[in-house]
Coordinates of C-alpha atoms in Angstrom, one line a residue:
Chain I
X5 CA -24.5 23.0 -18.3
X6 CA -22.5 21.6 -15.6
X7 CA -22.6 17.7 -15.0
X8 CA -24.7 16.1 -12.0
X9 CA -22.7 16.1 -8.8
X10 CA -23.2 14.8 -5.2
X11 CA -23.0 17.3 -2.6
X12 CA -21.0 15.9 0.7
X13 CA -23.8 16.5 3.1
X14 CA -21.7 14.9 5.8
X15 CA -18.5 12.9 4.5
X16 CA -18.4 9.9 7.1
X17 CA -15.4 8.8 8.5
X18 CA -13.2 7.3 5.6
X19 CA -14.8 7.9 2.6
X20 CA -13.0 7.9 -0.7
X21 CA -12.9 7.2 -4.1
X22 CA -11.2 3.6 -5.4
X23 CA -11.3 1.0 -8.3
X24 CA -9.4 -1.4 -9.1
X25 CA -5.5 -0.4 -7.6
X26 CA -2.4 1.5 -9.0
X27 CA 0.0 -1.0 -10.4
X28 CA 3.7 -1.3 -10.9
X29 CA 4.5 1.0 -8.4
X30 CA 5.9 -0.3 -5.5
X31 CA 9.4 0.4 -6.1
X32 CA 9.1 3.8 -5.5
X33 CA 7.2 3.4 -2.3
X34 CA 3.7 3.9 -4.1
X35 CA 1.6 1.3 -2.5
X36 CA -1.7 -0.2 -4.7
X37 CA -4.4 1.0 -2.9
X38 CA -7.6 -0.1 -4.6
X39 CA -11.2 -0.8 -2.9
X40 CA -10.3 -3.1 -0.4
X41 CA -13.2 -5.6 -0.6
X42 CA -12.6 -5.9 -4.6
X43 CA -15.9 -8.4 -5.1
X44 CA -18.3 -6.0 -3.3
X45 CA -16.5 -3.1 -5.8
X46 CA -17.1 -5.0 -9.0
X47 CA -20.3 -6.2 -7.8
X48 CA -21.7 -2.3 -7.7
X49 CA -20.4 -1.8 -10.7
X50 CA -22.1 -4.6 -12.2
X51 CA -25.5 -3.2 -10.6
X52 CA -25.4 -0.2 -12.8
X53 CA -24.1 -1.9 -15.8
X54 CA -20.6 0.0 -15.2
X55 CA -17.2 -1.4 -16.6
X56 CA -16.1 -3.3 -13.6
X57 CA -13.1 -1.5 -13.2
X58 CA -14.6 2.1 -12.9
X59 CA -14.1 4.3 -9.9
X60 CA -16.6 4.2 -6.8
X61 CA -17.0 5.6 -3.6
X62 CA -16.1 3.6 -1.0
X63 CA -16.6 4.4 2.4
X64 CA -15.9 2.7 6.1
X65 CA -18.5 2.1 9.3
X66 CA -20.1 4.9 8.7
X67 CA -20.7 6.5 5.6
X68 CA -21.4 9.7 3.6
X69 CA -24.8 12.1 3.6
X70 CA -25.1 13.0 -0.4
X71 CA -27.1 15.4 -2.0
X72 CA -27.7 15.0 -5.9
X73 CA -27.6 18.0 -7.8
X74 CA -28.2 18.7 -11.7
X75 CA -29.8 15.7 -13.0
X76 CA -30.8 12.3 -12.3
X77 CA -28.8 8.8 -11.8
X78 CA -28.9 5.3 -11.1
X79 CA -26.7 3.6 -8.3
X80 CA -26.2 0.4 -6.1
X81 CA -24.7 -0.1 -2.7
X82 CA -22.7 -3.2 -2.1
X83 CA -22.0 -4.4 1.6
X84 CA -23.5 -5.3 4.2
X85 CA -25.4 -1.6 5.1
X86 CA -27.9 0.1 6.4
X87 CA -29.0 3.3 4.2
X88 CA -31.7 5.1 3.2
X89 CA -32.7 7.2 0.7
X90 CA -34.3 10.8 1.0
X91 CA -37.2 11.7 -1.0
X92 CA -37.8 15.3 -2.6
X93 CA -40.9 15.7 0.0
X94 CA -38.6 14.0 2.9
X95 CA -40.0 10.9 2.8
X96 CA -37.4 8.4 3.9
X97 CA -37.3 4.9 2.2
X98 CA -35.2 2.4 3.7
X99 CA -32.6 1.2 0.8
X100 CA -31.5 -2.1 0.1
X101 CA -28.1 -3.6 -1.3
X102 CA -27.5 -5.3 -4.3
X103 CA -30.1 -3.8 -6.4
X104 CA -30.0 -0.5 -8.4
X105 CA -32.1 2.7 -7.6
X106 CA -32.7 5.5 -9.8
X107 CA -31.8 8.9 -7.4
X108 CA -33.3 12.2 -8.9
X109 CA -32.3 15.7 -8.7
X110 CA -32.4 17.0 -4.8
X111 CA -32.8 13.5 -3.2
X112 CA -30.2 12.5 -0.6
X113 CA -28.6 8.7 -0.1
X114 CA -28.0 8.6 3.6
X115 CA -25.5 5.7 4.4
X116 CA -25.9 5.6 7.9
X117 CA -23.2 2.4 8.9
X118 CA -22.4 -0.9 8.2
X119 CA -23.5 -3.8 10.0
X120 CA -21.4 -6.7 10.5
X121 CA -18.3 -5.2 8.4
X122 CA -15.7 -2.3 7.7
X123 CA -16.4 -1.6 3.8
X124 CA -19.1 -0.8 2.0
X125 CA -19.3 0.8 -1.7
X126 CA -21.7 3.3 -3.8
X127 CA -21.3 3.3 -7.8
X128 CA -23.2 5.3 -10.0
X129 CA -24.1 4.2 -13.5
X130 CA -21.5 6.1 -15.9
X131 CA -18.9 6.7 -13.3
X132 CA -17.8 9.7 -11.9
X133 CA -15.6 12.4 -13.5
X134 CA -12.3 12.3 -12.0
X135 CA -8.4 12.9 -13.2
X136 CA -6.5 9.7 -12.9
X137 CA -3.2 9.2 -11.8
X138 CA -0.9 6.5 -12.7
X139 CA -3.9 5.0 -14.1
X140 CA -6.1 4.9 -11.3
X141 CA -8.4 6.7 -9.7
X142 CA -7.8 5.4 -6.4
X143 CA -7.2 8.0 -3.1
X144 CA -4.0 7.1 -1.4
X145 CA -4.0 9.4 1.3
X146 CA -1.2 8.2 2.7
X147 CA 1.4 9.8 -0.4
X148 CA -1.8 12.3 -1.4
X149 CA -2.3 10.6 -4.8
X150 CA -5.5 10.6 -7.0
X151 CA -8.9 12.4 -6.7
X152 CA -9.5 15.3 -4.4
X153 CA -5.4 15.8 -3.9
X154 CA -5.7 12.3 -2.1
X155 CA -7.4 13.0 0.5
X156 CA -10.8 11.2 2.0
X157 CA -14.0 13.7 1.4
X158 CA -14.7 16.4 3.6
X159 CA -18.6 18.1 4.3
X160 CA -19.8 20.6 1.8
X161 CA -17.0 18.9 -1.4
X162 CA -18.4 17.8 -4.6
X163 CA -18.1 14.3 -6.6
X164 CA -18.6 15.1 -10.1
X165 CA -20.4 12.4 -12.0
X166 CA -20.0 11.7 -15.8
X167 CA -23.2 12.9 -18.2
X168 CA -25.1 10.3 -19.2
X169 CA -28.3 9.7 -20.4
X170 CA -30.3 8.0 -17.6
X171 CA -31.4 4.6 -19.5
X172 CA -34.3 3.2 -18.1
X173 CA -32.4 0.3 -16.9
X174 CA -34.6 -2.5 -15.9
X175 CA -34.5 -3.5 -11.7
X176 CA -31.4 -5.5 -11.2
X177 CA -30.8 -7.5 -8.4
X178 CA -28.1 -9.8 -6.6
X179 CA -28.9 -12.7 -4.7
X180 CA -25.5 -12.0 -2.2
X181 CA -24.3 -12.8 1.3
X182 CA -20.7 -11.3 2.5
X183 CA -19.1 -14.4 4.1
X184 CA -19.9 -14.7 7.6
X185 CA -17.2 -17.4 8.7
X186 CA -14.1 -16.5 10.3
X187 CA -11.0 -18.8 9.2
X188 CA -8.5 -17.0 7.2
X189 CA -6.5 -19.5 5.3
X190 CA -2.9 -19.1 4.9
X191 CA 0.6 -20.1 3.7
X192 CA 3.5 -20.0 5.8
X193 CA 5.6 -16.7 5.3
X194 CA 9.3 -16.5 4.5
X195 CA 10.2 -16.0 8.1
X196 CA 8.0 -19.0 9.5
X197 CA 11.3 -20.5 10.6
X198 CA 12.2 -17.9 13.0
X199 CA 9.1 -18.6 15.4
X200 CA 9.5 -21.1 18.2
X201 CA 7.6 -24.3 17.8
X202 CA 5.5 -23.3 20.6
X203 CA 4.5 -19.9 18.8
X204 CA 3.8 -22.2 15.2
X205 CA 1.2 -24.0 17.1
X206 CA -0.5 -20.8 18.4
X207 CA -0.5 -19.4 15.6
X208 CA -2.8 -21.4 13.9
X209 CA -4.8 -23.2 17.1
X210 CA -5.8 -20.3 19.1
X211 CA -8.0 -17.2 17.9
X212 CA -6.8 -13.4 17.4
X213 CA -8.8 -10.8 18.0
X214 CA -9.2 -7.8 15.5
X215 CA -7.8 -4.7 17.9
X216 CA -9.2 -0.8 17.2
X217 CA -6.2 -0.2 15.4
X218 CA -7.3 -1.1 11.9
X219 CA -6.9 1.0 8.7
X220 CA -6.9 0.3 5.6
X221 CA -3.1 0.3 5.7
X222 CA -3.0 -2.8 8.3
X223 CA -5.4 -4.7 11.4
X224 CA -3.2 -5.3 14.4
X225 CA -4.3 -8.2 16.0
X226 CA -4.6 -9.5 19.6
X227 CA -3.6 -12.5 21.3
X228 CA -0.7 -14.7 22.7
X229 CA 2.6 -13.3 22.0
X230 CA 4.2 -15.0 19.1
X231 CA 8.1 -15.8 20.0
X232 CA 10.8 -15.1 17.5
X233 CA 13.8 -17.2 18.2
X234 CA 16.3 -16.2 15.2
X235 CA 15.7 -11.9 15.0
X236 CA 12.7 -9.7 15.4
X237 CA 14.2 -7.6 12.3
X238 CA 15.0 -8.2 9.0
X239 CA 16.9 -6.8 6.2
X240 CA 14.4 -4.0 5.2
X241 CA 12.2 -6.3 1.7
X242 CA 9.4 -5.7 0.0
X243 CA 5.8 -6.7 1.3
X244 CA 2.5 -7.6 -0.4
X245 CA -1.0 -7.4 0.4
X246 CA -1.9 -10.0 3.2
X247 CA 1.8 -10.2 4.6
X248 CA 1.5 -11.1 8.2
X249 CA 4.0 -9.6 10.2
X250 CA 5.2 -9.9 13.5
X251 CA 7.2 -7.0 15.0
X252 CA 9.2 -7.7 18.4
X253 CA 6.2 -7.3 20.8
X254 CA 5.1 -10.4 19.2
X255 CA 1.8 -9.5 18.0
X256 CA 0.9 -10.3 14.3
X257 CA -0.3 -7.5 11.6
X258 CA -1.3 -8.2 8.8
X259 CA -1.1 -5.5 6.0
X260 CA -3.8 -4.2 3.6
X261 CA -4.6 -2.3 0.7
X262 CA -2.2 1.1 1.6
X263 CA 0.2 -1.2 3.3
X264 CA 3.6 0.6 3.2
X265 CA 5.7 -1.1 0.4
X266 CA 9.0 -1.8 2.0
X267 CA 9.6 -3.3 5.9
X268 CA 11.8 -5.4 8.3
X269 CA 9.5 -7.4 10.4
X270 CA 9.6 -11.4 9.6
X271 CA 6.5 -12.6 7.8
X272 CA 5.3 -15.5 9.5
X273 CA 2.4 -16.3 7.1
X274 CA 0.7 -14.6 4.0
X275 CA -3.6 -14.4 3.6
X276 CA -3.8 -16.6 0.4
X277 CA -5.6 -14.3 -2.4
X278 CA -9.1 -15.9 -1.7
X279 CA -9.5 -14.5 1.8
X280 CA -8.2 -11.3 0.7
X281 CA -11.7 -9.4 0.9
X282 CA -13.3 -11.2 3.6
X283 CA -10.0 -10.4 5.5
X284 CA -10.4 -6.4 5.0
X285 CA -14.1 -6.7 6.3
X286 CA -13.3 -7.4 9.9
X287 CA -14.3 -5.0 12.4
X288 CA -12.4 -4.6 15.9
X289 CA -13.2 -7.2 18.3
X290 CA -14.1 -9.9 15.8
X291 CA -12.1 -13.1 16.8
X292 CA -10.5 -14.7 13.9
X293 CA -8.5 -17.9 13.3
X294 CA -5.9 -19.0 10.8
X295 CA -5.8 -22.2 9.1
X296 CA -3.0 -23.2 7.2
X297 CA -3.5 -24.5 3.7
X298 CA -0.8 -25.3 0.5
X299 CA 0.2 -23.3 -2.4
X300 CA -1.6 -26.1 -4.5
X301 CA -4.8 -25.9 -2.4
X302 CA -4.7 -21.7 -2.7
X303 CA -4.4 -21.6 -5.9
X304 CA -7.7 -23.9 -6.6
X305 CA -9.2 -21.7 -3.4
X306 CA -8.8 -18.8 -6.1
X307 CA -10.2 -20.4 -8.6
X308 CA -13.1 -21.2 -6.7
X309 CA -13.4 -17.5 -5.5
X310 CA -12.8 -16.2 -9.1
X311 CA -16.1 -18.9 -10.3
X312 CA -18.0 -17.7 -7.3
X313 CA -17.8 -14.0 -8.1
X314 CA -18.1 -14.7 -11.9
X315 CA -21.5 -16.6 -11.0
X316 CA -23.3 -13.5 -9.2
X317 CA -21.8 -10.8 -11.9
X318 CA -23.6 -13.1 -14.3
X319 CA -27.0 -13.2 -12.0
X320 CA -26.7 -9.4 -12.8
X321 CA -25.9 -8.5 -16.2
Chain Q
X9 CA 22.7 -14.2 -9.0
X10 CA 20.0 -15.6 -7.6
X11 CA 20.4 -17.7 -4.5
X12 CA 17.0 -19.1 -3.9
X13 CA 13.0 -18.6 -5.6
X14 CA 10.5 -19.1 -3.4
X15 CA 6.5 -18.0 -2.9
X16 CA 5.4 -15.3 -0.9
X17 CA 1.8 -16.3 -0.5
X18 CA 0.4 -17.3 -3.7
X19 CA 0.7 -14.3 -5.5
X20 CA 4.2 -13.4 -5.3
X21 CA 8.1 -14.6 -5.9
X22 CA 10.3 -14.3 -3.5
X23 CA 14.0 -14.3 -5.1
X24 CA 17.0 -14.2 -2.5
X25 CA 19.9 -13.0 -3.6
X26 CA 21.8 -13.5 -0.5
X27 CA 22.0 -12.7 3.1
X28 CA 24.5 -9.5 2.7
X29 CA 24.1 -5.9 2.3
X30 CA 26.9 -4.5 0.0
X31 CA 26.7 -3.0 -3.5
X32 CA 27.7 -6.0 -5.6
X33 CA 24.6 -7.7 -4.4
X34 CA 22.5 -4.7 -4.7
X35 CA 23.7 -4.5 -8.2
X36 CA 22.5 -7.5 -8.8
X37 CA 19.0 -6.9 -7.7
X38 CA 18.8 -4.1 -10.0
X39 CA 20.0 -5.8 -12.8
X40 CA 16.9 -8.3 -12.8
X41 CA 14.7 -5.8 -11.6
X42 CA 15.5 -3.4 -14.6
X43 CA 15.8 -6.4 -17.3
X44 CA 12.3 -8.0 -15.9
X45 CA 10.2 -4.4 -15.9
X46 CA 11.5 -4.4 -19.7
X47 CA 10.3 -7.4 -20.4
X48 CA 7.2 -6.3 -18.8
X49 CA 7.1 -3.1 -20.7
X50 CA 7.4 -5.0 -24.0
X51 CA 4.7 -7.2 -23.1
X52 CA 7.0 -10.0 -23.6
X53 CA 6.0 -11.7 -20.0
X54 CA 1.9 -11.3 -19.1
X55 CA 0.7 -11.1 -15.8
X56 CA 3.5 -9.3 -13.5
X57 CA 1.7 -6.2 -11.2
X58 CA 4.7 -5.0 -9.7
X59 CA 8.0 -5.6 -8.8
X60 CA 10.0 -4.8 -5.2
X61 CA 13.7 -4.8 -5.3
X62 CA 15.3 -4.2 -1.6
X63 CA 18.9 -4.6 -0.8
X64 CA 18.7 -8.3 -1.7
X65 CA 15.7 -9.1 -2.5
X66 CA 13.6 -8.9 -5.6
X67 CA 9.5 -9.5 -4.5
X68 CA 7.6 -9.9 -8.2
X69 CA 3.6 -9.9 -7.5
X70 CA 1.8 -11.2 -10.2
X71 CA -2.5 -11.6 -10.9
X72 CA -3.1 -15.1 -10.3
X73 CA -5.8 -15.4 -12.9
X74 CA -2.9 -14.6 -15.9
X75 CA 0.0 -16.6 -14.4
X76 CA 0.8 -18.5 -11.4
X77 CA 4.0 -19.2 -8.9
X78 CA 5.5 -22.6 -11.4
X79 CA 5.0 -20.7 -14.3
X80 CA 6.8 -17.3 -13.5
X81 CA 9.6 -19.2 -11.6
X82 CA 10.5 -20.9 -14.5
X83 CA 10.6 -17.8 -16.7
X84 CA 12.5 -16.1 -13.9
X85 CA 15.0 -18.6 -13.9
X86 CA 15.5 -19.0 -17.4
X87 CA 16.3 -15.1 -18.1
X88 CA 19.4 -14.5 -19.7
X89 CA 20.5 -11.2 -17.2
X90 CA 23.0 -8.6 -18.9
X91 CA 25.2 -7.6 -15.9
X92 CA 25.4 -3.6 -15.1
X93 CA 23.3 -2.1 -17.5
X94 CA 24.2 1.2 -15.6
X95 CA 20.8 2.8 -16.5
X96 CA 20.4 5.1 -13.4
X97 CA 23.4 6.0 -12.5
X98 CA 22.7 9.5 -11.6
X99 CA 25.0 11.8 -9.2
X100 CA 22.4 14.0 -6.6
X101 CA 23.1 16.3 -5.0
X102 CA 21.4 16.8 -1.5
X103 CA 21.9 20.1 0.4
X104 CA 21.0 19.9 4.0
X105 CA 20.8 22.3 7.1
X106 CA 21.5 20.6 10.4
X107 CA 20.6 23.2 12.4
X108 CA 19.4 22.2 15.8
X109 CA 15.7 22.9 15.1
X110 CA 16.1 20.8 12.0
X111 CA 19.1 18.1 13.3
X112 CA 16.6 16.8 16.4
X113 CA 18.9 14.1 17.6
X114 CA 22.4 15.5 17.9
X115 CA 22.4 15.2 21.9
X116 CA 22.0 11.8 22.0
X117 CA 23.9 10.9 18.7
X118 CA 27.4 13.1 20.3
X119 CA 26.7 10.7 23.9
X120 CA 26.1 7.3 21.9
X121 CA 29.4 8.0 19.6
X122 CA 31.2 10.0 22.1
X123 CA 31.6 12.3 19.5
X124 CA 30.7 16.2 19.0
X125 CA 28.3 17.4 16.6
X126 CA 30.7 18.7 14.3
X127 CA 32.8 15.6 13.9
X128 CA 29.2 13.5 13.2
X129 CA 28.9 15.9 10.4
X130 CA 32.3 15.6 9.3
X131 CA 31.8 11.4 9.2
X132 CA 28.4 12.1 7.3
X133 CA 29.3 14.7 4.6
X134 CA 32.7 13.1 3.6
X135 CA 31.4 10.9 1.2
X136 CA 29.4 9.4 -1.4
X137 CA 26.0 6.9 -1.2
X138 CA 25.1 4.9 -3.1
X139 CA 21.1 4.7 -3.2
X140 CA 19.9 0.6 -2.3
X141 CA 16.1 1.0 -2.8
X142 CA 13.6 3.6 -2.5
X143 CA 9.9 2.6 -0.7
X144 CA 8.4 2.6 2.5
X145 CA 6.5 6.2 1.6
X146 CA 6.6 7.1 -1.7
X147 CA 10.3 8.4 -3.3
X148 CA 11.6 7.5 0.3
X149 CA 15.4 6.4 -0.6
X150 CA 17.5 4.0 1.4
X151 CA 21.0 5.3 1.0
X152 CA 24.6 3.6 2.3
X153 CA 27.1 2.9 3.8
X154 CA 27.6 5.2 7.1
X155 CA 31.1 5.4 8.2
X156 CA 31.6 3.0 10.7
X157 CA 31.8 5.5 13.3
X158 CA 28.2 6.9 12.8
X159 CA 25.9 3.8 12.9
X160 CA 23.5 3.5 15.5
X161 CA 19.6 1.8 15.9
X162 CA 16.6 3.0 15.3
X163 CA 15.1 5.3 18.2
X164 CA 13.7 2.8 20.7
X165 CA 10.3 4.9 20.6
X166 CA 9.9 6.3 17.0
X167 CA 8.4 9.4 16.5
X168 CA 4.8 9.9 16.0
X169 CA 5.5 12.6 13.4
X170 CA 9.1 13.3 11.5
X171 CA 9.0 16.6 9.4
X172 CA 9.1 16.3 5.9
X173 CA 12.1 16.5 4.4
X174 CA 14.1 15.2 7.8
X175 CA 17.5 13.4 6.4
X176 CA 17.9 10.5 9.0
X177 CA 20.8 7.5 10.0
X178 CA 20.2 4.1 11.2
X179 CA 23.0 1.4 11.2
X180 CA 24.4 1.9 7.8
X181 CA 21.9 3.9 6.7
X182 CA 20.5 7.7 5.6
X183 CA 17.4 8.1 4.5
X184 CA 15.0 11.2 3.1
X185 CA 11.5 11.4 4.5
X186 CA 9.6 12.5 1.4
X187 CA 6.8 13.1 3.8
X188 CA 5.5 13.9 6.8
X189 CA 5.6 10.2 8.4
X190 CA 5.7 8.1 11.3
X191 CA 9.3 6.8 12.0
X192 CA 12.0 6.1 14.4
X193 CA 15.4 6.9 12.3
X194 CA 17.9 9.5 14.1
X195 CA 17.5 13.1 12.1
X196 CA 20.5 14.7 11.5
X197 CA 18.7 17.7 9.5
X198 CA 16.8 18.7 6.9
X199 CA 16.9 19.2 3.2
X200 CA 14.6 21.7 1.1
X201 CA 15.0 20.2 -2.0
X202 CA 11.7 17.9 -3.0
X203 CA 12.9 14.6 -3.2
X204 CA 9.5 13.3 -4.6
X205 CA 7.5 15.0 -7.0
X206 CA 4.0 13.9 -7.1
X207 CA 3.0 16.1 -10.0
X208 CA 5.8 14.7 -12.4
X209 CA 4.2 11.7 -13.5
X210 CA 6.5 10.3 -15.6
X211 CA 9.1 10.2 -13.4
X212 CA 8.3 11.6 -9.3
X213 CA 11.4 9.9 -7.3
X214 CA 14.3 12.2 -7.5
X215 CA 16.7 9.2 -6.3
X216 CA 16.5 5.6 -7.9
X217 CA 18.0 2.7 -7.1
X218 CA 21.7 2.4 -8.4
X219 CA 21.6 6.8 -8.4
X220 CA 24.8 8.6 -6.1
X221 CA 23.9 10.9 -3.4
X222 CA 25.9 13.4 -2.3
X223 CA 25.1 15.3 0.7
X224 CA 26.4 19.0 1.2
X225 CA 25.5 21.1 4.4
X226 CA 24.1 25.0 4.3
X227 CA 22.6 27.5 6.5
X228 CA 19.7 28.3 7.5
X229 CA 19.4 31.6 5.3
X230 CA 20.6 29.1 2.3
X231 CA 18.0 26.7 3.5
X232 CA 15.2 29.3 3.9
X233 CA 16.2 30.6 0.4
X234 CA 16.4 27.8 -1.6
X235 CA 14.6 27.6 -4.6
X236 CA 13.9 24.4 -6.4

């Protein structure tokens, strides 16, 4: 007997599978993917009493149509989305996040959009069945690693989904807001030195606005021209996740999950770790500003961010 | 050695190794990047994700809930670094057919050097690289030093699309694209052999840092033919 599967209805516009990243990598140009809004992923896992670090759909704006075939299963949306869910005699019921749902054979999860954010995810209790590669399962379609020969889903594919008995899990819920403010706090990059004064203090007194060109590889931003007195290249380095670079038009970018792992733009600042997810969530035209804070200060930030998301994975298991 | 540790962000080291691009330096990077992913390998230091060496610069990311920037720093700067353990060391060969549908910017290559397409060719297959770094896209190597007499910048508009397998030249560069990419280096020509194997887990980049490269030029029947 063949194991449950969803049936790509309609595949949205990114929609893939990701966990927690591919590690150790990056110096052959293999980048870490991973969900992108890691709290939000280990918060659907918790929802269906997964491992937190097994593989979920995640998806961006908006989302896939799935049909479940071949058995029944439990899942969670995390995000901040509208969906609903398709009953066997069409009626529509309008789903909630953060809780878990029980889906049975023929129904339909409809994730229509987001709301006010880029990212949303769908785990199902179990996991799904997938073939890992360098010990993950995420998609990087960029290099064409992991599931589905790394690319994002197309209409009438199939996610296979583990067998397993459907436990009669008792209704779990999270009490959770995505963060609505829009500071991102920073430390000064490597290159910080090579901006004029004048382009220091716009940096982190006026807003930038999040431009249409956003990916999960980088969000180009928009807003006064940053000036580089000493070189708009450097020596080709490594770069991270939450590097903000500034090519020579001046205009910052800072990188994300399928960043590229090697490039020669100076790095005027870097997200510090805590603002990582809230960072990916931005959707064009939101209007952003950075703050500057201290390695000391980041470090306690994570902390605090590492508590926080401890706090509601206890609330749910 | 190292010249200078600092933080990139609060998840990462950032160790200089000096403003030049040369071998000597390069070497050096290699040397800690090999002796640290051993270390890392043998569990003896917790906490490292990755590590990034470039021409002169070694970026280590680490998970700040195992280790943070004092803490690695000082480990860093306590290693006891063996000099040239010539682990890769590899010679590559690299055929490559510069045709004119394949070699897309000999026209304005032959006006910038004032030389003709031949005597590029000449400069570019008369000698050995040495392989800096690979990264960017995946198994994408970074491969020097250009004769003098080739070096030019990037294209001032890069391409929206350069074919895979396009061998390209920027200052005293050559480089692979191991995929279809964005980019703005100078393609010379192309090379059928797979320089990144996806499938081969164990080890996918043909080309590491520290490896040779030697380029060698064939036809377009050789190209068409050639069987990996």
């Amino acid at each position: 007997m063949t194991n449950p599967y969803f049936e790509i209805l309609r595949p949205g516009i990114n929609t893939t599978i990701q966990d927690s990243g591919r590690n150790y990598l990056y110096h052959i140009g293999i980048t870490v993917s991973g969900a992108i809004d890691q709290r939000n992923y280990k918060l659907a896992n918790c929802l269906v009493n997964n491992k937190l670090n097994e593989a979920i759909i995640e998806f961006a704006y908006q989302g896939p149509l799935l049909r479940l075939n071949n058995g029944n299963i439990n899942f969670a949306i995390t995000g901040d989305i509208f969906f609903n869910i398709i009953k066997n005699n069409s009626e529509v019921v309008e789903g909630k996040c953060y809780q878990n749902y029980i889906l049975k054979e023929g129904e339909q999860i409809d994730i229509i959009s987001t709301k006010k954010s880029a990212y949303g995810y769908l785990a199902i209790s179990g996991g799904f069945q997938l073939k890992e590669t360098w010990k993950s399962y995420s998609i990087n379609t960029k290099a064409q690693i992991g599931p589905n020969n790394g690319k994002k889903y197309s209409v009438n594919e199939k996610i296979f989904i583990k067998n397993s008995i459907l436990k009669n899990s008792k209704n779990k819920k999270i009490n959770y807001k995505n963060p609505l403010n829009n500071i991102i706090r920073v430390l000064k990059g490597t290159n910080f030195d090579y901006f004029s004064k004048e382009a220091k203090d716009i940096f982190f007194n006026q807003s930038y606005s999040v431009t249409r060109m956003v990916d999960r590889m980088g969000m180009r931003l928009e807003g006064s021209n940053l000036e580089n007195i000493v070189n708009t290249n450097i020596k080709s380095e490594g770069l991270i996740r939450g590097v903000i670079q500034v090519p020579a038009d001046g205009k910052p970018i800072i990188l994300l999950s399928d960043h590229g792992t090697i490039g020669g733009y100076p790095k005027i600042a870097v997200v510090i770790s805590a603002d990582l997810d809230k960072v990916a969530q931005f959707t064009p035209g939101t209007t952003i500003q950075f703050k500057e804070v201290n390695l000391d200060e980041a470090e306690k930030l994570f902390k605090d961010y590492t508590i926080e998301t401890d706090n509601y994975l206890n609330e749910c298991s | 050695m190292i010249k200078n540790i600092s933080n990139l962000g609060d998840a990462a080291i950032y160790c200089d190794f000096g403003s030049d691009v040369n071998e000597v330096i390069n070497s050096n990077v290699t040397d800690y990047f090999n002796h640290i992913t051993d270390l890392v390998k043998q569990e003896k230091i917790l906490g490292i994700t990755n590590l990034t060496p470039s021409y002169n610069k070694l970026i280590i990311s680490f998970d700040l809930s195992v280790i943070d920037f004092l803490k690695l720093k000082k480990i860093i700067e306590n290693l006891d670094i063996k000099k040239h353990i010539k682990k890769n060391n590899q010679k590559i060969k690299i055929p490559v057919c510069c045709d004119d549908e394949y070699g897309l910017d000999f026209e304005r290559l032959s006006n910038k050097f004032n030389l003709s397409k031949d005597e590029i060719l000449d400069f570019f297959f008369d000698k050995e690289y040495f392989c800096y770094m690979t990264g960017f896209i995946a198994g994408m190597p970074f491969l020097g030093d250009l004769d003098k007499k080739i070096r030019i910048n990037r294209l001032d508009t890069p391409r929206v699309k350069v074919p895979e397998g396009s061998v390209g030249i920027t200052e005293q560069f050559a480089n692979i694209y191991t995929f279809e990419s964005p980019g703005g280096w100078n393609i010379i020509g192309n090379t059928p052999k797979k320089v990144f194997h996806k499938l081969n887990l164990l080890d996918p980049a043909l080309i590491k840092p520290g490896d040779k490269v030697i380029f060698y030029q064939i036809s377009k029947e050789e190209y068409l033919e050639f069987n990996d």
